[in-house]
Amino acid sequence: MKDLYDSQREMRKLRKAAMQRGVIAILDVGTSKIACLVLRFDGAATEPQAEGIGSMAGQSSFRVIGAATTRSRGVRFGEVEAMGETERAIRTAVQAAQKMAQVRVDHVIACLSGARPRSYGLDGAVDIEDSMVSDGDIGRVLAACDVPDYGPDREVLHAHPVNFALDHRSGMSDPRGQIGQRLTTDLHMMTVDATALQNLYFCIKRCDLELAGIASSSYASALSTLVEDEQELGAACIDMGGGSTGISVFMKKHMIYADTVRMGGDHVTGDISMGLQVPLSTAERIKTFYGGVVATGMDDREKIEIGGDTGDWEHDRRTVSRAELIGIMRPRVEEILEEARMRLDAAGFEYLPSQKIVLTGGASQIPGLDGLAAKILGQQVRLGRPLRVKGLPQAATGPAFSSGVGLTLFAAHPQDEWWDFDVPVETYPARSLKRAVKWFKDNW
Amino acid sequence: MRPLAERRPRGSLKDPAPSKWRYRWQRWMLTPGIKAGLRIGTPLAVIGIVAAVWFSDADNRTALTARIDALKSEFQHRPEFLVTSLRIKGSDDRITADIERIVKIDFPISSFDLELEEMRRRVAALHSVQEARIKVADSGALEITVIPRVPVALWRTGDNLRLLDQNGIFTGALASRAERLDLPVIAGEGAGAHIEEALAIFARARPISDRVRGLARVGERRWDLVLDRGVRIMLPVENTMAAIDRVIALDAAQDVLERDVAVVDLRNANRPTIRMTNAAAVSYRRAGQTGAEE
């Protein structure tokens, strides 16, 4: 159980080292693009102490000094498929970002969107030793969680203690120092395919970079797009990426569920390509320029030049009405949203007190998507953009960058995870010494 | 059928990714140490190389040193730094003449060319000078301030008369005693080294000072006080002052020194001895015989 988290602990240490050095890179390896942001940490955060301004989630402590995006290659469904291609794409992005930042980065925090995440809700209970909850008790109760058999080829990516309960009082975020007898905890654990994780790890390693942290992109994009009260009261973030659509449910500022639909904007492009008999690049261009999901009468009259370079005049001068294009796109978008709805239903999203749904990601920019999503997902749907961080270029503020921006918050202020607490003392030989001391104390 | 439209040139289809080594090279160049080294080191290296090439030519080197020398002398010979006259303070004519003989300067001269310390040492080395200070004073005068040695005694050695100061240091010579009648005379080998003792004896013998002619050092260990009429008072090595007091007391009580004595020998404190002059001894003997006959 312990050695499972050693790599995560190592990454936390590397993250600390990077913070000390002051420069860390963010790498969002997506299916359609790879984004790299270079952050500079300026020591202590200069918190604005004005009325009505909160802690800003620690984002005032860093500044984005380099940003670069490149077309992703060798990635499908958010998983690395061709290592060499992906490595080259990562190198392109990192080099451009470094050039903009004029500084060398050695540590990188990455996210991956695919790799078939699976969520588990765990709970553990333990009796308090000294009637006051200490750090060791937190570690013990986390270790007491009943870990399911999630399979040999899977790896734990996140393990957030979501809730603590002391005796009959529940809903505590930090029970340390409180008096009680029995401490119980709820833990959200997320596992992903070990091979996908390994592949990404090796791609980054081969770019001479050290992995200082890894997160699920659905978690990261929820961090940047959900506002504070949405995170507190309960909300779902649907990150519609190129190859996969990430879903994460937040409650009491903790992720309680995450999943991925293995469909995204690239599939819409593929449909257009097949339906209109055009190459993928043309289909992508047509989608971004003329795409939509709600047809109006006006769209019948709008003719779109499809183009082509076969030399056949009839073939190269084809036109298609926008209504036809919408007719191709809409079923696929509906399918994606319905799939997401199914996942949310399976997770019991309807039992949350607030059922806000936030759509983000590059594919959420399709015009009219909010109207369509409201029909499928319910009325509380909004389109989300990532929150603003210092120094982020205008080009990187769109919804396609929500997971990248979320990773910057993850880098600045990671939430406590299982591996941030000490291993319980029972496993150390120090335990016997402690017992001897206790025996002396009791008898003399 | 091949497309009629013009294809894109091959160059634009190039892989945008940097090669592995190019990527590494760029990262190496962005390493803070390398960056700073290049930013500072490159200009320094360029300057160093240019300077080295320029200096490797002997003509350049000589031209540079000549130019520096010219600038230096031009600066040093500005009128502000010129010394035009010599001013000597606190000395008498003889010492002034000596100093002028030693310090031979062709005025005007730049104050940078003056070896003040060397000059001061040479002036201070004069016998008659106890201390000398030299400075370049205002209005371009080289000012030498001298504290001359004050002679306190004369030391007769053979035919010479030497002037000695308080520390027994020779300050000058005299042709005749008459030039400095105010100074006491000492004589004898090694007398110059005990000038303080001699002065103390003279001071003690003040009641009979009108008769004192001088002090003679005997055997380099004790003094003879020489009075007029050839009277010698032989003083002991120890308790010299007490012996002088004794002589003065004897003189006051019995007018010993007024009598016809040649030597008052006080070397043995228990037994002061008086030696009469030959004439006195003869007349004394004669008087004794006469008295006996009577």
XYZ file of C-alpha atoms in Angstrom:
738
model
C 0.000 0.000 0.000
C 2.811 2.367 0.836
C 5.055 1.926 -2.171
C 2.119 2.795 -4.386
C 2.414 6.404 -3.305
C 6.140 6.724 -3.376
C 6.139 8.156 -6.881
C 3.466 10.672 -5.910
C 5.531 11.697 -2.879
C 8.549 12.069 -5.119
C 6.562 14.358 -7.384
C 5.497 16.474 -4.430
C 9.125 16.856 -3.450
C 10.058 17.842 -6.989
C 7.245 20.373 -6.986
C 8.665 21.912 -3.801
C 12.110 22.059 -5.365
C 10.674 23.735 -8.437
C 8.838 26.283 -6.292
C 12.103 27.071 -4.567
C 13.785 27.571 -7.884
C 10.811 29.706 -8.872
C 10.055 28.330 -12.331
C 7.740 25.509 -13.252
C 6.088 24.513 -16.507
C 2.540 23.374 -17.097
C 1.937 20.867 -19.840
C -1.543 20.074 -21.065
C -1.229 17.108 -23.382
C -4.508 17.034 -25.230
C -5.731 15.270 -28.320
C -5.949 18.346 -30.529
C -3.335 20.640 -28.993
C -0.484 20.628 -26.560
C -0.218 23.740 -24.425
C 2.745 24.711 -22.329
C 2.722 27.530 -19.783
C 5.787 28.642 -17.858
C 5.055 29.978 -14.393
C 7.293 32.086 -12.262
C 6.750 32.072 -8.532
C 7.788 35.299 -6.834
C 8.125 34.022 -3.315
C 5.443 35.241 -0.959
C 2.060 35.937 -2.410
C 1.021 39.565 -2.448
C -2.542 39.076 -1.344
C -4.800 41.987 -2.146
C -6.373 42.849 1.181
C -9.233 44.912 -0.195
C -12.884 44.444 0.683
C -14.529 41.489 -1.003
C -11.402 39.936 -2.434
C -10.764 36.434 -1.224
C -7.573 34.487 -0.981
C -7.625 34.104 -4.795
C -6.639 30.462 -4.350
C -2.987 31.366 -4.199
C -2.982 32.446 -7.830
C -1.556 35.822 -6.941
C 1.737 34.167 -6.061
C 2.715 33.294 -9.608
C 2.820 34.809 -13.027
C 2.657 33.208 -16.437
C 5.809 34.261 -18.250
C 5.681 31.926 -21.195
C 2.904 30.305 -23.161
C 2.917 28.230 -26.302
C 0.524 25.951 -28.092
C 1.175 23.455 -30.788
C -0.924 21.025 -32.753
C -0.895 17.744 -30.979
C 0.391 14.695 -32.748
C 0.412 11.094 -31.744
C -2.311 11.501 -29.133
C -5.691 9.830 -29.425
C -8.510 9.920 -26.867
C -6.207 11.841 -24.588
C -3.684 9.031 -24.474
C -0.254 8.893 -25.976
C -0.335 6.642 -28.978
C 2.833 7.403 -30.896
C 5.585 8.191 -28.420
C 8.039 9.790 -30.834
C 5.448 12.080 -32.370
C 4.141 13.143 -28.973
C 7.630 13.725 -27.709
C 8.354 16.005 -30.656
C 5.115 17.903 -30.140
C 5.937 18.370 -26.455
C 9.406 19.580 -27.403
C 7.909 22.122 -29.800
C 5.575 23.514 -27.165
C 8.166 23.552 -24.407
C 10.779 25.176 -26.587
C 8.439 27.942 -27.714
C 7.285 28.612 -24.160
C 10.867 28.665 -22.907
C 11.801 31.057 -25.656
C 9.010 33.389 -24.661
C 9.880 33.115 -20.972
C 13.635 33.379 -21.641
C 14.250 30.896 -18.892
C 14.971 27.207 -18.751
C 12.414 24.993 -17.064
C 13.254 21.631 -15.620
C 10.098 20.712 -13.782
C 6.780 20.168 -15.422
C 3.293 19.467 -14.144
C 1.244 17.599 -16.670
C -2.323 16.491 -17.099
C -3.849 13.800 -19.147
C -7.427 13.680 -20.304
C -7.992 10.082 -21.262
C -6.692 6.879 -19.728
C -10.145 5.689 -18.644
C -10.443 7.180 -15.184
C -12.495 5.357 -12.609
C -13.796 6.850 -9.403
C -14.048 5.093 -6.088
C -15.557 6.342 -2.889
C -13.737 4.907 0.101
C -14.293 5.294 3.790
C -12.252 4.437 6.794
C -12.712 4.638 10.536
C -10.304 4.544 13.421
C -10.376 5.065 17.191
C -8.551 8.128 18.435
C -5.638 7.343 20.753
C -5.321 10.399 22.957
C -8.853 11.741 22.588
C -7.447 14.621 20.542
C -7.071 14.214 16.801
C -3.459 14.559 15.694
C -1.646 14.385 12.381
C -0.893 10.766 13.032
C -4.599 10.005 13.465
C -5.354 11.535 10.076
C -2.684 9.355 8.532
C -4.060 6.313 10.323
C -7.640 6.897 9.286
C -6.569 7.382 5.690
C -4.570 4.181 5.881
C -7.590 2.409 7.359
C -9.647 3.071 4.234
C -10.785 -0.094 2.594
C -9.089 0.044 -0.797
C -10.921 -1.872 -3.502
C -9.148 -4.157 -5.887
C -8.815 -1.808 -8.808
C -6.728 -4.085 -10.942
C -3.044 -4.616 -11.535
C -2.649 -2.383 -14.579
C -4.075 0.719 -12.976
C -2.535 3.503 -11.017
C -3.979 5.893 -8.441
C -3.964 9.441 -9.820
C -5.901 11.301 -7.163
C -6.922 10.375 -3.626
C -8.602 13.292 -1.925
C -9.911 13.043 1.599
C -13.306 14.616 0.961
C -14.865 14.594 4.364
C -13.974 13.857 7.968
C -16.419 12.886 10.662
C -15.662 12.813 14.367
C -18.139 10.710 16.354
C -21.482 11.998 15.100
C -20.283 15.306 13.710
C -19.704 15.189 9.979
C -18.636 17.620 7.306
C -15.310 18.628 8.823
C -12.527 19.686 6.555
C -9.800 19.669 9.201
C -10.507 17.731 12.419
C -7.026 18.155 13.873
C -7.005 19.294 17.470
C -10.620 18.342 18.086
C -11.733 16.034 20.849
C -13.492 12.800 20.029
C -13.358 9.052 20.084
C -13.877 7.811 16.582
C -12.649 9.434 13.417
C -14.079 8.451 10.071
C -13.219 9.750 6.644
C -14.540 9.656 3.117
C -11.956 9.431 0.414
C -12.361 9.917 -3.291
C -9.885 7.839 -5.197
C -9.388 7.976 -8.931
C -7.444 5.394 -10.858
C -6.255 5.505 -14.461
C -4.602 3.122 -16.848
C -1.040 2.596 -15.739
C 0.236 2.231 -19.292
C -1.168 5.588 -20.422
C 0.435 7.203 -17.395
C 3.726 5.461 -18.087
C 3.710 6.548 -21.724
C 3.159 10.172 -20.838
C 5.810 9.919 -18.148
C 8.372 8.588 -20.607
C 7.483 11.186 -23.244
C 8.176 13.936 -20.737
C 11.289 12.198 -19.474
C 12.665 12.012 -23.001
C 12.320 15.786 -23.292
C 14.817 16.149 -20.385
C 12.023 17.323 -18.098
C 11.136 16.128 -14.622
C 7.536 15.374 -13.854
C 6.669 17.332 -10.714
C 3.012 16.437 -10.605
C 0.297 14.885 -12.668
C -3.429 15.509 -12.619
C -6.499 14.496 -14.466
C -7.521 17.178 -16.943
C -11.181 17.005 -15.959
C -10.111 17.815 -12.387
C -7.852 20.619 -13.547
C -10.408 22.265 -15.789
C -12.996 22.151 -13.016
C -10.517 23.929 -10.740
C -10.283 26.827 -13.163
C -13.840 27.089 -14.470
C -16.059 26.383 -11.483
C -16.462 29.420 -9.317
C -16.133 29.077 -5.572
C -19.789 28.655 -4.674
C -20.281 26.128 -7.449
C -17.424 24.083 -6.055
C -18.898 24.386 -2.583
C -22.551 23.627 -3.351
C -22.026 21.001 -5.988
C -21.477 21.301 -9.725
C -20.278 19.292 -12.665
C -17.695 20.425 -15.137
C -17.829 18.951 -18.621
C -14.571 19.586 -20.421
C -15.233 18.957 -24.101
C -11.835 18.397 -25.559
C -10.666 17.147 -28.895
C -10.567 13.433 -28.331
C -12.315 12.979 -25.028
C -14.828 14.742 -22.852
C -13.938 14.878 -19.207
C -16.569 14.991 -16.520
C -15.902 15.908 -12.924
C -18.313 16.548 -10.082
C -17.368 18.878 -7.282
C -18.922 19.141 -3.871
C -17.639 20.960 -0.806
C -14.614 22.074 -2.802
C -13.574 18.491 -3.434
C -13.856 16.362 -6.487
C -16.173 13.487 -5.690
C -16.477 11.924 -9.110
C -14.622 11.962 -12.407
C -15.105 10.176 -15.676
C -14.328 10.497 -19.350
C -16.444 10.092 -22.441
C -14.173 8.949 -25.205
C -15.631 11.333 -27.744
C -14.887 14.936 -28.496
C -14.532 17.619 -31.078
C -12.342 15.516 -33.316
C -15.211 13.125 -33.816
C -17.399 16.002 -34.974
C -14.669 16.912 -37.443
C -14.476 13.314 -38.567
C -18.219 13.257 -39.177
C -18.021 16.411 -41.275
C -15.087 14.973 -43.191
C -16.970 11.809 -43.959
C -20.308 13.481 -44.609
C -18.977 16.120 -46.970
C -16.177 14.043 -48.477
C -13.479 16.562 -47.574
C -10.092 16.160 -45.948
C -9.871 16.484 -42.177
C -8.116 19.846 -42.275
C -10.861 21.323 -44.446
C -13.489 19.792 -42.229
C -11.851 21.368 -39.190
C -11.807 24.742 -40.903
C -15.453 24.471 -41.945
C -16.392 23.430 -38.409
C -14.685 26.349 -36.736
C -15.894 28.936 -39.257
C -19.462 27.821 -39.942
C -20.260 25.192 -37.348
C -23.295 25.233 -35.110
C -25.880 22.991 -33.510
C -29.128 24.931 -33.879
C -30.354 25.469 -37.444
C -32.507 28.388 -38.422
C -34.235 29.194 -41.707
C -31.456 31.583 -42.551
C -28.961 28.722 -42.528
C -30.609 27.110 -45.580
C -29.595 30.085 -47.682
C -26.019 30.292 -46.452
C -23.906 28.345 -48.856
C -20.463 27.210 -47.798
C -17.737 26.586 -50.352
C -16.251 23.240 -49.558
C -13.361 23.415 -51.995
C -10.961 20.697 -53.034
C -7.900 20.277 -55.202
C -8.737 17.314 -57.369
C -8.792 19.378 -60.541
C -12.339 18.214 -61.210
C -14.339 21.443 -61.500
C -17.596 19.882 -60.403
C -15.944 18.350 -57.347
C -13.907 21.379 -56.391
C -16.813 23.812 -56.645
C -19.200 21.966 -54.364
C -21.185 24.015 -51.891
C -23.154 22.937 -48.891
C -25.711 24.889 -46.919
C -25.016 25.653 -43.276
C -28.170 23.777 -42.334
C -26.681 20.612 -43.802
C -23.485 21.173 -41.819
C -25.487 21.625 -38.651
C -27.370 18.470 -39.543
C -24.074 16.598 -39.542
C -22.693 18.123 -36.369
C -25.715 18.085 -34.137
C -26.232 14.325 -33.742
C -22.628 13.838 -32.683
C -22.741 16.704 -30.174
C -26.011 15.356 -28.854
C -24.429 11.948 -28.506
C -21.548 13.366 -26.520
C -23.838 15.311 -24.217
C -26.143 12.360 -23.736
C -23.224 10.155 -22.901
C -22.131 12.735 -20.350
C -25.662 12.840 -18.960
C -25.577 9.077 -18.559
C -22.310 9.219 -16.654
C -23.665 11.932 -14.390
C -26.823 9.966 -13.756
C -24.776 6.899 -12.949
C -22.822 8.953 -10.435
C -26.012 10.163 -8.771
C -25.556 13.768 -9.757
C -29.275 14.498 -9.371
C -29.029 14.033 -5.615
C -26.665 16.957 -5.169
C -28.160 20.102 -3.616
C -27.085 22.198 -6.574
C -26.913 20.750 -10.049
C -24.996 23.332 -11.914
C -23.281 22.126 -15.060
C -20.437 24.059 -16.612
C -19.347 23.347 -20.158
C -15.826 24.162 -21.118
C -13.076 22.936 -23.413
C -12.417 23.719 -27.031
C -15.507 21.953 -28.353
C -17.780 24.001 -26.114
C -17.237 26.942 -28.433
C -19.724 25.592 -30.984
C -22.351 28.309 -31.381
C -25.665 27.361 -29.848
C -24.196 24.636 -27.677
C -25.644 26.095 -24.482
C -29.165 25.839 -25.903
C -28.653 22.245 -26.909
C -26.980 21.345 -23.637
C -29.835 22.860 -21.666
C -32.220 20.447 -23.374
C -30.092 17.426 -22.517
C -28.426 18.292 -19.231
C -31.010 20.481 -17.547
C -31.570 24.158 -17.205
C -28.611 25.008 -14.976
C -26.052 24.964 -17.721
C -23.547 27.661 -18.459
C -20.482 27.961 -20.635
C -17.352 28.340 -18.602
C -14.077 30.021 -19.328
C -11.000 29.584 -17.214
C -10.388 32.157 -14.557
C -7.851 34.833 -15.186
C -4.351 34.387 -13.952
C -1.622 36.965 -14.031
C 0.313 37.271 -17.231
C -1.768 34.840 -19.262
C -1.727 35.934 -22.916
C -5.030 36.868 -24.464
C -4.732 33.959 -26.882
C -4.692 31.493 -24.005
C -7.765 32.711 -22.161
C -10.311 30.723 -24.156
C -12.201 27.699 -22.865
C -9.748 25.418 -24.648
C -7.166 26.390 -22.030
C -9.243 25.676 -18.943
C -7.292 22.557 -18.020
C -3.984 24.357 -18.498
C -5.062 27.231 -16.295
C -6.467 24.740 -13.787
C -3.070 23.089 -13.663
C -1.463 26.395 -12.734
C -3.765 26.527 -9.721
C -2.937 22.905 -9.019
C 0.753 23.796 -9.147
C 0.366 26.790 -6.858
C -1.989 25.245 -4.337
C -2.477 21.511 -4.578
C -5.267 20.111 -2.485
C -4.269 17.665 0.206
C -4.096 14.136 -1.024
C -3.520 10.870 0.694
C 0.211 10.961 0.168
C 0.534 14.360 1.810
C -0.058 12.777 5.201
C 2.480 10.739 7.056
C 2.457 7.019 6.973
C 0.972 5.762 10.253
C 3.514 5.122 12.948
C 2.529 1.482 13.356
C 4.668 0.564 10.427
C 7.780 2.135 11.864
C 10.030 0.582 14.457
C 9.697 3.893 16.304
C 6.402 2.550 17.520
C 8.012 0.207 20.042
C 10.138 3.021 21.420
C 7.058 5.184 21.800
C 5.373 2.363 23.676
C 8.319 2.026 26.011
C 8.208 5.742 26.745
C 4.478 5.501 27.360
C 4.992 2.567 29.739
C 7.557 4.588 31.694
C 5.221 7.544 31.837
C 2.334 5.440 33.087
C 4.290 3.622 35.778
C 6.436 6.360 37.217
C -5.601 12.843 -62.549
C -2.992 14.953 -60.821
C -4.302 18.140 -59.261
C -3.765 21.184 -61.409
C -3.570 23.485 -58.434
C -0.084 24.318 -57.345
C 1.144 22.253 -54.491
C 2.668 23.811 -51.456
C 6.440 24.011 -51.525
C 8.139 21.288 -49.576
C 9.720 23.648 -47.079
C 6.475 24.673 -45.449
C 5.621 21.076 -44.661
C 8.668 20.783 -42.468
C 8.285 19.362 -39.027
C 8.008 22.322 -36.668
C 9.479 20.293 -33.831
C 13.088 21.079 -32.953
C 15.529 18.241 -33.219
C 16.640 16.713 -29.987
C 20.039 18.345 -30.061
C 18.661 21.722 -31.082
C 16.220 21.500 -28.198
C 19.025 20.641 -25.797
C 21.187 23.426 -27.172
C 18.431 25.954 -26.627
C 17.840 24.735 -23.076
C 21.556 24.914 -22.385
C 21.684 28.465 -23.641
C 18.785 29.383 -21.374
C 20.478 27.978 -18.283
C 20.940 30.961 -15.950
C 24.672 30.490 -15.461
C 25.363 30.159 -19.181
C 23.111 33.115 -19.962
C 24.827 35.378 -17.456
C 28.228 34.113 -18.537
C 27.516 34.921 -22.148
C 26.060 38.316 -21.374
C 29.044 39.383 -19.310
C 31.750 37.074 -20.563
C 31.417 37.745 -24.286
C 32.003 41.518 -24.142
C 34.820 40.956 -21.666
C 36.438 38.411 -23.948
C 36.111 40.701 -26.959
C 37.652 43.590 -25.048
C 40.415 41.311 -23.778
C 41.252 39.997 -27.239
C 41.303 43.465 -28.779
C 43.520 44.730 -25.977
C 45.863 41.755 -26.279
C 46.223 42.218 -30.044
C 46.893 45.907 -29.632
C 49.436 45.427 -26.885
C 51.257 42.695 -28.748
C 52.746 45.445 -30.973
C 55.844 46.989 -29.335
C 55.296 50.360 -31.032
C 51.852 50.590 -29.505
C 53.236 49.839 -26.079
C 55.957 52.499 -26.299
C 53.540 55.011 -27.747
C 51.143 54.360 -24.891
C 53.806 54.703 -22.203
C 55.132 57.867 -23.859
C 51.666 59.312 -23.964
C 51.066 58.443 -20.323
C 54.393 59.991 -19.324
C 53.658 63.147 -21.275
C 50.268 63.493 -19.642
C 51.768 62.830 -16.251
C 54.534 65.424 -16.575
C 52.135 67.928 -18.060
C 49.942 67.504 -15.047
C 52.830 67.605 -12.619
C 54.260 70.759 -14.089
C 51.138 72.779 -13.744
C 51.833 76.064 -11.936
C 49.780 74.880 -8.962
C 52.364 72.225 -8.198
C 55.521 74.277 -8.820
C 57.922 74.963 -5.961
C 59.830 78.182 -6.472
C 61.690 79.038 -3.298
C 63.221 77.617 -0.167
C 62.216 78.881 3.221
C 64.119 77.748 6.305
C 62.677 78.336 9.712
C 64.141 78.100 13.187
C 67.836 77.942 12.306
C 70.774 80.206 12.635
C 73.065 81.315 9.816
C 75.445 78.414 10.092
C 72.779 75.774 9.940
C 71.055 77.629 7.110
C 74.267 77.563 5.163
C 74.629 73.857 5.842
C 71.055 73.137 4.780
C 71.433 75.120 1.620
C 74.553 73.175 0.874
C 72.713 69.880 1.340
C 69.436 70.751 -0.325
C 70.544 71.739 -3.745
C 67.444 72.310 -5.839
C 67.092 74.084 -9.142
C 63.983 76.117 -8.659
C 61.308 76.049 -9.999
C 60.613 72.354 -9.637
C 57.416 70.296 -9.511
C 56.461 69.167 -6.064
C 56.005 65.624 -7.471
C 59.762 65.517 -8.194
C 60.790 66.404 -4.651
C 62.020 63.597 -2.476
C 60.803 65.144 0.732
C 61.487 62.203 2.998
C 65.020 61.739 1.718
C 65.650 65.456 2.031
C 64.344 65.468 5.574
C 66.589 62.582 6.510
C 69.610 64.358 5.161
C 68.809 67.615 6.938
C 68.103 65.765 10.172
C 71.450 64.031 9.798
C 73.227 67.346 10.302
C 75.031 67.459 13.650
C 73.579 70.722 14.671
C 69.993 69.754 13.838
C 67.891 67.883 16.315
C 64.725 67.603 14.244
C 63.650 68.734 10.818
C 60.244 69.017 9.136
C 59.801 69.651 5.456
C 56.628 70.580 3.659
C 55.561 72.296 0.511
C 53.898 75.345 1.933
C 51.579 77.740 0.202
C 52.781 80.180 -2.432
C 55.111 77.534 -3.793
C 57.719 77.589 -1.063
C 59.538 74.543 0.211
C 59.485 75.109 3.921
C 62.082 73.427 6.117
C 61.484 73.831 9.806
C 64.503 73.008 11.917
C 64.899 72.551 15.626
C 68.641 73.030 16.238
C 70.529 71.204 18.904
C 71.358 73.416 21.904
C 74.936 72.961 23.090
C 75.218 72.646 26.862
C 78.890 71.896 27.327
C 82.301 72.077 25.746
C 84.445 69.006 25.485
C 88.115 69.543 25.190
C 89.920 66.751 23.376
C 93.503 67.608 22.679
C 93.426 70.987 20.984
C 89.820 70.781 19.832
C 86.855 72.209 21.597
C 83.649 70.400 20.789
C 80.159 71.587 21.486
C 77.948 68.908 23.027
C 74.229 68.962 23.509
C 72.271 67.447 26.358
C 72.559 63.929 24.987
C 76.261 64.199 24.469
C 75.880 64.594 20.741
C 78.415 66.637 18.900
C 76.874 69.798 17.520
C 79.878 71.739 16.325
C 83.452 72.750 16.989
C 84.919 75.926 18.487
C 88.241 77.495 17.776
C 88.696 78.959 21.229
C 87.093 78.800 24.627
C 86.502 82.511 24.572
C 83.712 82.093 22.009
C 81.395 80.424 24.497
C 82.363 81.431 27.990
C 78.878 80.570 29.234
C 79.315 76.833 28.726
C 81.181 74.604 31.152
C 84.145 72.622 29.942
C 84.664 68.911 30.347
C 87.654 66.887 29.390
C 89.018 63.431 29.447
C 88.367 60.314 27.529
C 84.725 59.233 27.499
C 83.553 62.448 29.049
C 81.139 63.121 26.204
C 79.103 60.069 27.019
C 78.366 61.219 30.591
C 77.278 64.726 29.902
C 74.257 64.531 32.164
C 76.328 63.492 35.154
C 78.756 66.306 34.434
C 75.972 68.861 34.243
C 74.580 67.605 37.548
C 78.010 68.022 39.153
C 78.300 71.544 37.797
C 74.882 72.371 39.177
C 75.834 70.980 42.573
C 79.023 72.948 42.620
C 77.247 76.215 42.028
C 78.415 77.782 45.381
C 81.972 77.591 44.128
C 81.164 78.116 40.522
C 83.311 81.210 40.232
C 86.305 79.048 40.845
C 85.346 76.031 38.745
C 87.262 75.717 35.535
C 86.023 72.374 34.357
C 85.535 68.683 34.894
C 87.975 66.020 33.891
C 87.011 62.400 33.410
C 89.592 60.135 34.938
C 90.034 56.526 33.923
C 86.604 56.623 32.331
C 84.980 56.082 35.718
C 85.122 59.172 37.925
C 85.478 62.899 37.754
C 88.012 65.460 38.852
C 86.643 68.920 39.491
C 89.292 71.352 38.354
C 89.364 74.809 39.973
C 91.478 77.811 39.192
C 95.012 77.905 40.460
C 95.279 74.254 39.468
C 93.313 72.931 42.404
C 91.806 69.515 41.721
C 89.027 67.972 43.652
C 89.131 64.236 43.097
C 85.601 62.939 43.341
C 84.719 59.309 44.111
C 82.871 57.038 41.723
C 79.962 56.684 44.105
C 78.304 59.332 46.214
C 79.743 62.001 44.024
C 77.196 64.591 45.067
C 77.779 64.015 48.752
C 81.495 64.494 48.162
C 80.880 67.826 46.451
C 78.661 68.929 49.333
C 81.422 67.949 51.676
C 84.000 70.010 49.854
C 81.669 72.988 49.810
C 81.017 72.558 53.520
C 84.743 72.262 54.199
C 85.358 75.340 52.196
C 82.677 77.255 53.976
C 83.909 76.174 57.409
C 87.636 76.208 56.954
C 88.245 77.953 53.637
C 89.993 74.857 52.442
C 90.027 75.889 48.865
C 91.373 79.312 49.673
C 94.429 77.688 51.100
C 97.462 76.621 49.221
C 96.275 73.095 48.328
C 96.926 71.271 45.119
C 94.555 68.371 45.490
C 91.553 67.612 47.637
C 91.206 63.865 47.482
C 87.727 62.654 48.404
C 87.958 59.250 46.785
C 87.993 57.564 50.130
C 84.984 58.887 52.007
C 86.389 57.850 55.370
C 89.590 59.724 54.884
C 89.581 62.875 52.809
C 93.072 63.882 51.987
C 94.578 67.190 51.061
C 97.759 67.519 49.145
C 99.471 70.813 49.423
C 101.352 72.513 46.677
C 105.088 72.128 46.738
C 105.602 75.728 47.797
C 103.147 75.372 50.618
C 104.717 72.164 51.724
C 108.144 73.783 51.752
C 106.986 76.820 53.649
C 104.975 74.655 56.007
C 108.014 72.550 56.742
C 110.079 75.617 57.154
C 107.594 77.173 59.505
C 107.524 73.925 61.442
C 111.293 73.968 61.766
C 111.171 77.569 62.803
C 108.497 76.796 65.315
C 110.594 73.930 66.643
C 113.572 76.105 66.970
C 111.552 78.549 68.944
